[in-house]
Structure formats: structure tokens, C-alpha cells
Amino acid sequence: MNLHLSGHVAIVTGGSRGIGAAICRALAAEGADIALLYASNAEKAEETAAACAAYGVCAKAYACHVENEEEAAQTVRDILSAFGRIDILVNNAGITRDKLVNGMRASDFDDVIDVNLRGAFHMLRAVYPLMAKQRSGRILNISSVAGLSGNAGQVNYAASKAGLIGMTKSAAKELAARGVTCNAIAPGFISTDMTEKFAQDEKTLHAIPVRRMGSAEEVGALAAFLCSPQAAYITGEVIRIDGGMMM
Ligand code: NAP
């Protein structure tokens, strides 16, 4: 399917590795120019930018801690002046600090909420007026099945991912009349650095009806569709991509 993304500019947070990098590549393969944000892994970020540029699009990596409001706002201003427009925002940056509630410090809770939820808010705020004014845009938040069903050891993470779903639906309602959609993807177990420790875990695989972990590329393909003009009538939706784990 040709998703007609050439001339569109996409910001992907956490684009250096894993799911974010696969989303960058999938959007670039459909012709979108890519501004990818990362926290500290400049080498991986430049690798992903080069992989995107190989599709003949413009791709640039920006170091930006999304939990820092001023950094996020300044990075969006820098991207706007370098690329001239912003059509797509994918809030993908995420961290975990897994512990049972008994052992979870308030700082573990705050760190995860700050990056996963407040960071997404900072990015949303920065692109909101641009997209509302141009009367078009795509916002995609990477949530998790943990945000739908909860997960022992992830009170902080599940709260951040459930929060993203509320944010998605509220922004979708605010922006629908402006031609801007806002959706969420809720992945199950996807093979990345974040889930390395589960890769060979029989119990984990047994809980997944298709009996394997998903690939970042599979999430990338779904993300690219939701960011395309063809997905104009889908908004406020949360789409699970979990091999049937939560059905
Ligand atoms: P990952 O491999 O650990 O990659 C995390 C990405 O986020 C990296 O690009 C990292 O940048 C970036 N990042 C971390 N902290 C950041 C910050 N403060 N500011 C900006 N960027 C930051 O994670 P992943 O597995 O690809 O997960 C991507 C998203 O999908 C996350 O939101 C995660 O919660 C969600 N998700 C993943 C799974 C899964 O099974 N993997 C399942 C459900 C949901 P650096 O490279 O610079 O560190």
C-alpha cells in the first residue's frame, strides 16, 4: 500500500532504538522526512537516521529529554525551522523502573511518569498549535497492554500508559474538527532492549496465543498506517498489537 507520506514531516521520540527506530524506518520507507529524538544513545540515533536517509528522505537526530519542558519545546522549534513543517508526532519514548509497590520509591514512580506521560504532554503541547493551525496532523502515542490491564511490578509504568490513553482520547476530541487525529497503540511483548529478559521465558511465550514475541517492524507498519492520510477516519482509538494476549 502506498501511504502517500512524501512531503510529510514526522517527529518520533525515542527513535534511536527498538520500536521507535522501526517506526522511523517505516515512515521513511513511505516517504516521510524524519526528526528522531533520543536521550543519550547518539550512535544508535545516527544509525537510525542514516537508515531512514537511505530511503531518500531527510532525516535528523536530536538529543532531547522529553521530560524537560523547555528542551522539548526548543527541539520542536529547531525541527520546525530545519524542516519547515510538522505533520506527525509519535510519542514513543518510554522507560521502566519495575518493582512491586512495597519496594517502589516515589522517585521510581515519578521518573516513569515524567518520561512516559509528562514527556508526551510536552511534545503534544509543542505541536498542538501548529497542527491545529494547519488543520491537519497525526498524533500517535505508544501505550502498552499494561495500561489496559495492569501488570504486577509495574504500578508506575501501567499508570503512565493508562494516562496516555486518557490523553489520547481527550486530544482526539479537541482536535478532530481540525483534521488532526490522535490514536494510541498498545503493544504486548515486542522484542527490543526493554524486553530482552523475557525473550526466552517459556511462561511469557505461553501467555501469547501466537506463541512468539512481536517484532518492532510489525509495530512500525501499524504506526505508519495510523499516521497516513488513509487513516483520517480513525481517531481516539487504542489498537492492541499483542499476538492475541489480551483478547
Ligand atoms: P527501548 O528499546 O528501551 O528504547 C527506548 C527509547 O526511548 C530509546 O530510543 C531511548 O533513547 C528513548 N528514551 C528513553 N528515555 C528518554 C527520554 N527521557 N527522552 C527521550 N527519549 C528517551 O524501548 P522499546 O521497547 O522500543 O519501547 C518503545 C516504547 O514502546 C516505549 O514507550 C515502551 O513503553 C513501549 N512499549 C514497549 C513494549 C515492548 O514489548 N518492547 C511493549 C509495550 C509498550 P536512547 O537510545 O538515547 O536511550
Short mmCIF file of C-alpha atoms and ligand atoms in Angstrom, two decimals:
data_model
loop_
_atom_site.label_atom_id
_atom_site.label_comp_id
_atom_site.label_asym_id
_atom_site.label_seq_id
_atom_site.Cartn_x
_atom_site.Cartn_y
_atom_site.Cartn_z
CA MET A 1 0.00 0.00 0.00
CA ASN A 2 1.30 3.46 -0.84
CA LEU A 3 0.68 5.58 2.25
CA HIS A 4 1.41 8.88 0.48
CA LEU A 5 3.69 10.32 3.15
CA SER A 6 6.18 12.11 0.94
CA GLY A 7 6.40 15.78 1.92
CA HIS A 8 5.19 14.93 5.42
CA VAL A 9 7.49 15.60 8.39
CA ALA A 10 7.41 13.18 11.32
CA ILE A 11 8.78 13.58 14.84
CA VAL A 12 9.42 10.29 16.62
CA THR A 13 10.53 10.38 20.25
CA GLY A 14 12.75 7.51 21.38
CA GLY A 15 13.62 6.96 17.73
CA SER A 16 17.15 5.72 18.29
CA ARG A 17 16.34 2.10 19.15
CA GLY A 18 13.68 -0.58 19.29
CA ILE A 19 10.10 0.25 18.38
CA GLY A 20 10.83 3.95 17.79
CA ALA A 21 13.61 3.16 15.31
CA ALA A 22 11.31 0.75 13.45
CA ILE A 23 8.60 3.43 13.32
CA CYS A 24 11.15 5.89 11.88
CA ARG A 25 12.16 3.39 9.20
CA ALA A 26 8.55 2.52 8.33
CA LEU A 27 7.59 6.20 7.96
CA ALA A 28 10.74 6.92 5.94
CA ALA A 29 10.02 3.96 3.65
CA GLU A 30 6.68 5.64 2.87
CA GLY A 31 8.44 8.91 2.04
CA ALA A 32 8.18 10.91 5.28
CA ASP A 33 11.04 13.12 6.45
CA ILE A 34 12.14 12.11 9.93
CA ALA A 35 13.18 14.07 13.04
CA LEU A 36 14.06 11.49 15.64
CA LEU A 37 14.60 12.25 19.30
CA TYR A 38 16.77 10.28 21.70
CA ALA A 39 18.01 10.62 25.27
CA SER A 40 21.69 9.65 25.22
CA ASN A 41 22.46 7.00 22.61
CA ALA A 42 23.81 9.25 19.86
CA GLU A 43 25.42 6.38 17.98
CA LYS A 44 22.17 4.41 17.62
CA ALA A 45 20.30 7.62 16.79
CA GLU A 46 22.69 8.43 13.94
CA GLU A 47 22.44 4.82 12.71
CA THR A 48 18.65 5.08 12.55
CA ALA A 49 18.83 8.49 10.86
CA ALA A 50 21.17 7.01 8.24
CA ALA A 51 18.83 4.04 7.68
CA CYS A 52 15.96 6.50 7.12
CA ALA A 53 18.03 8.70 4.79
CA ALA A 54 18.76 5.60 2.68
CA TYR A 55 15.08 5.81 1.60
CA GLY A 56 15.88 9.19 0.03
CA VAL A 57 14.20 11.28 2.72
CA CYS A 58 15.63 13.93 5.02
CA ALA A 59 16.43 12.50 8.48
CA LYS A 60 17.99 14.16 11.50
CA ALA A 61 18.60 13.07 15.10
CA TYR A 62 18.06 15.41 18.08
CA ALA A 63 19.17 14.79 21.66
CA CYS A 64 16.15 15.72 23.77
CA HIS A 65 14.97 14.61 27.19
CA VAL A 66 11.24 14.82 26.63
CA GLU A 67 10.50 15.18 30.35
CA ASN A 68 12.20 18.59 30.25
CA GLU A 69 9.53 21.03 29.08
CA GLU A 70 11.90 23.67 27.76
CA GLU A 71 14.11 21.11 25.97
CA ALA A 72 11.06 19.57 24.31
CA ALA A 73 9.69 22.95 23.21
CA GLN A 74 13.09 24.12 21.91
CA THR A 75 13.61 20.87 19.99
CA VAL A 76 10.23 21.26 18.27
CA ARG A 77 11.17 24.85 17.35
CA ASP A 78 14.51 23.60 15.96
CA ILE A 79 12.75 20.89 13.94
CA LEU A 80 10.25 23.39 12.57
CA SER A 81 12.99 25.71 11.41
CA ALA A 82 15.01 22.84 9.87
CA PHE A 83 12.10 21.02 8.18
CA GLY A 84 9.58 23.83 7.63
CA ARG A 85 6.53 21.92 8.91
CA ILE A 86 5.41 19.14 11.26
CA ASP A 87 2.72 16.66 10.23
CA ILE A 88 3.21 13.68 12.51
CA LEU A 89 4.15 13.26 16.17
CA VAL A 90 4.83 9.79 17.55
CA ASN A 91 5.25 9.80 21.33
CA ASN A 92 7.24 6.60 21.75
CA ALA A 93 9.97 7.42 24.30
CA GLY A 94 9.49 5.25 27.35
CA ILE A 95 11.28 3.77 30.35
CA THR A 96 10.55 1.20 33.04
CA ARG A 97 11.53 1.05 36.73
CA ASP A 98 9.78 -2.22 37.63
CA LYS A 99 9.29 -3.08 41.30
CA LEU A 100 6.49 -4.35 43.50
CA VAL A 101 4.74 -1.49 45.27
CA ASN A 102 6.44 -2.37 48.56
CA GLY A 103 9.86 -1.69 47.07
CA MET A 104 8.94 1.12 44.73
CA ARG A 105 10.27 4.51 45.74
CA ALA A 106 8.36 7.68 44.92
CA SER A 107 11.27 8.59 42.64
CA ASP A 108 10.74 5.35 40.63
CA PHE A 109 7.13 6.38 40.18
CA ASP A 110 7.96 9.98 39.25
CA ASP A 111 10.74 9.08 36.80
CA VAL A 112 8.45 6.82 34.78
CA ILE A 113 5.51 9.24 34.82
CA ASP A 114 7.84 12.10 33.86
CA VAL A 115 9.27 10.45 30.75
CA ASN A 116 6.32 8.34 29.58
CA LEU A 117 3.42 10.67 30.31
CA ARG A 118 4.60 14.21 31.04
CA GLY A 119 7.12 13.95 28.18
CA ALA A 120 4.31 13.03 25.79
CA PHE A 121 2.32 16.01 27.09
CA HIS A 122 5.23 18.39 26.47
CA MET A 123 5.54 17.15 22.90
CA LEU A 124 1.78 17.29 22.33
CA ARG A 125 1.68 20.86 23.62
CA ALA A 126 4.52 21.89 21.36
CA VAL A 127 2.94 20.58 18.14
CA TYR A 128 -0.71 21.26 19.02
CA PRO A 129 -0.94 24.89 17.82
CA LEU A 130 0.93 24.08 14.60
CA MET A 131 -1.31 21.16 13.69
CA ALA A 132 -4.49 22.99 14.74
CA LYS A 133 -3.50 25.95 12.57
CA GLN A 134 -2.57 23.89 9.51
CA ARG A 135 -5.79 21.89 10.04
CA SER A 136 -4.07 18.54 9.58
CA GLY A 137 -1.88 16.22 11.60
CA ARG A 138 -1.38 12.82 13.11
CA ILE A 139 -0.53 12.17 16.75
CA LEU A 140 0.25 8.65 17.85
CA ASN A 141 1.01 7.63 21.44
CA ILE A 142 2.74 4.36 22.18
CA SER A 143 0.92 2.98 25.20
CA SER A 144 1.03 -0.67 26.31
CA VAL A 145 -1.24 -3.55 27.20
CA ALA A 146 -0.06 -2.82 30.76
CA GLY A 147 -2.05 0.41 30.52
CA LEU A 148 -5.18 -1.57 29.67
CA SER A 149 -4.91 -4.49 32.07
CA GLY A 150 -2.28 -3.50 34.65
CA ASN A 151 0.76 -5.60 35.45
CA ALA A 152 2.25 -6.72 38.77
CA GLY A 153 5.52 -4.86 39.35
CA GLN A 154 4.55 -2.02 37.04
CA VAL A 155 2.28 0.30 39.02
CA ASN A 156 4.28 3.29 37.75
CA TYR A 157 4.55 2.11 34.14
CA ALA A 158 0.92 0.95 33.87
CA ALA A 159 -0.28 4.26 35.33
CA SER A 160 1.77 6.17 32.75
CA LYS A 161 0.45 4.03 29.89
CA ALA A 162 -3.18 4.26 31.08
CA GLY A 163 -2.64 8.01 31.39
CA LEU A 164 -1.52 8.11 27.77
CA ILE A 165 -4.81 6.52 26.74
CA GLY A 166 -6.80 9.23 28.54
CA MET A 167 -4.58 11.86 26.93
CA THR A 168 -5.07 10.28 23.51
CA LYS A 169 -8.86 10.31 23.71
CA SER A 170 -9.03 13.84 25.11
CA ALA A 171 -6.68 15.27 22.47
CA ALA A 172 -8.60 13.36 19.80
CA LYS A 173 -11.81 15.10 20.90
CA GLU A 174 -10.14 18.52 20.99
CA LEU A 175 -8.52 18.21 17.60
CA ALA A 176 -10.93 16.13 15.50
CA ALA A 177 -12.66 19.12 13.89
CA ARG A 178 -9.22 20.45 12.87
CA GLY A 179 -8.34 17.41 10.79
CA VAL A 180 -5.89 16.12 13.40
CA THR A 181 -6.24 12.54 14.60
CA CYS A 182 -4.84 11.17 17.84
CA ASN A 183 -4.57 7.45 18.45
CA ALA A 184 -2.68 5.01 20.64
CA ILE A 185 -1.02 1.68 20.03
CA ALA A 186 -0.90 -0.82 22.90
CA PRO A 187 1.87 -3.32 22.20
CA GLY A 188 2.21 -6.60 24.08
CA PHE A 189 5.64 -8.25 24.19
CA ILE A 190 7.82 -6.84 21.40
CA SER A 191 11.47 -7.90 21.03
CA THR A 192 13.61 -4.90 21.98
CA ASP A 193 16.21 -3.98 24.61
CA MET A 194 13.31 -3.30 27.02
CA THR A 195 12.05 -6.89 26.88
CA GLU A 196 15.36 -8.73 26.45
CA LYS A 197 14.89 -10.57 29.73
CA PHE A 198 11.56 -12.12 28.58
CA ALA A 199 12.76 -13.34 25.17
CA GLN A 200 13.40 -16.96 26.19
CA ASP A 201 10.86 -17.09 29.00
CA GLU A 202 8.51 -20.07 28.41
CA LYS A 203 5.85 -18.63 30.73
CA THR A 204 5.76 -15.37 28.76
CA LEU A 205 5.55 -17.13 25.41
CA HIS A 206 2.81 -19.43 26.71
CA ALA A 207 0.67 -16.38 27.60
CA ILE A 208 0.76 -15.23 23.97
CA PRO A 209 -1.69 -17.12 21.71
CA VAL A 210 0.55 -16.76 18.63
CA ARG A 211 3.44 -18.17 20.76
CA ARG A 212 6.06 -15.61 19.89
CA MET A 213 7.03 -12.06 20.71
CA GLY A 214 6.18 -9.38 18.18
CA SER A 215 8.77 -7.51 16.15
CA ALA A 216 9.39 -3.79 16.19
CA GLU A 217 8.78 -3.83 12.43
CA GLU A 218 5.24 -5.12 12.99
CA VAL A 219 4.56 -2.15 15.27
CA GLY A 220 6.23 0.17 12.74
CA ALA A 221 3.89 -0.94 9.96
CA LEU A 222 0.80 -0.28 12.09
CA ALA A 223 2.16 3.09 13.18
CA ALA A 224 2.86 4.15 9.59
CA PHE A 225 -0.72 3.32 8.60
CA LEU A 226 -2.19 5.27 11.53
CA CYS A 227 -0.03 8.27 10.56
CA SER A 228 -1.13 8.18 6.93
CA PRO A 229 -3.84 10.14 5.11
CA GLN A 230 -5.69 6.81 4.66
CA ALA A 231 -6.30 6.67 8.44
CA ALA A 232 -8.17 10.01 8.54
CA TYR A 233 -11.36 8.43 9.93
CA ILE A 234 -9.65 6.66 12.84
CA THR A 235 -9.27 8.82 15.94
CA GLY A 236 -9.35 8.31 19.71
CA GLU A 237 -8.66 4.62 19.11
CA VAL A 238 -6.36 2.27 21.03
CA ILE A 239 -5.13 -0.62 18.92
CA ARG A 240 -3.59 -3.64 20.61
CA ILE A 241 -0.72 -5.40 18.83
CA ASP A 242 -0.05 -8.30 21.15
CA GLY A 243 -0.42 -11.63 19.35
CA GLY A 244 -3.85 -12.02 20.94
CA MET A 245 -2.53 -11.85 24.51
CA MET A 246 -5.31 -9.61 25.81
CA MET A 247 -8.34 -10.88 23.89
P1 NAP B 1 13.78 0.74 24.23
O1 NAP B 1 14.32 -0.25 23.27
O2 NAP B 1 14.19 0.69 25.66
O3 NAP B 1 14.03 2.21 23.64
C1 NAP B 1 13.63 3.32 24.39
C2 NAP B 1 13.77 4.57 23.55
O4 NAP B 1 13.32 5.70 24.33
C3 NAP B 1 15.21 4.86 23.18
O5 NAP B 1 15.20 5.46 21.90
C4 NAP B 1 15.64 5.87 24.23
O6 NAP B 1 16.71 6.74 23.81
C5 NAP B 1 14.37 6.67 24.39
N1 NAP B 1 14.29 7.40 25.65
C6 NAP B 1 14.41 6.90 26.90
N2 NAP B 1 14.30 7.88 27.80
C7 NAP B 1 14.09 9.02 27.10
C8 NAP B 1 13.93 10.37 27.44
N3 NAP B 1 13.95 10.77 28.72
N4 NAP B 1 13.75 11.31 26.46
C9 NAP B 1 13.75 10.92 25.16
N5 NAP B 1 13.91 9.65 24.78
C10 NAP B 1 14.09 8.72 25.72
O7 NAP B 1 12.17 0.66 24.28
P2 NAP B 1 11.13 -0.07 23.28
O8 NAP B 1 10.93 -1.44 23.75
O9 NAP B 1 11.48 0.21 21.87
O10 NAP B 1 9.81 0.74 23.68
C11 NAP B 1 9.37 1.88 22.96
C12 NAP B 1 8.02 2.30 23.52
O11 NAP B 1 7.10 1.22 23.39
C13 NAP B 1 8.06 2.65 25.00
O12 NAP B 1 7.18 3.71 25.27
C14 NAP B 1 7.56 1.39 25.67
O13 NAP B 1 6.97 1.66 26.92
C15 NAP B 1 6.53 0.94 24.65
N6 NAP B 1 6.22 -0.48 24.74
C16 NAP B 1 7.19 -1.42 24.52
C17 NAP B 1 6.87 -2.77 24.61
C18 NAP B 1 7.87 -3.84 24.33
O14 NAP B 1 7.50 -5.02 24.48
N7 NAP B 1 9.08 -3.54 23.93
C19 NAP B 1 5.57 -3.16 24.95
C20 NAP B 1 4.62 -2.18 25.19
C21 NAP B 1 4.96 -0.83 25.08
P3 NAP B 1 18.28 6.30 24.00
O15 NAP B 1 18.55 5.28 22.93
O16 NAP B 1 19.03 7.55 23.82
O17 NAP B 1 18.40 5.72 25.37
#
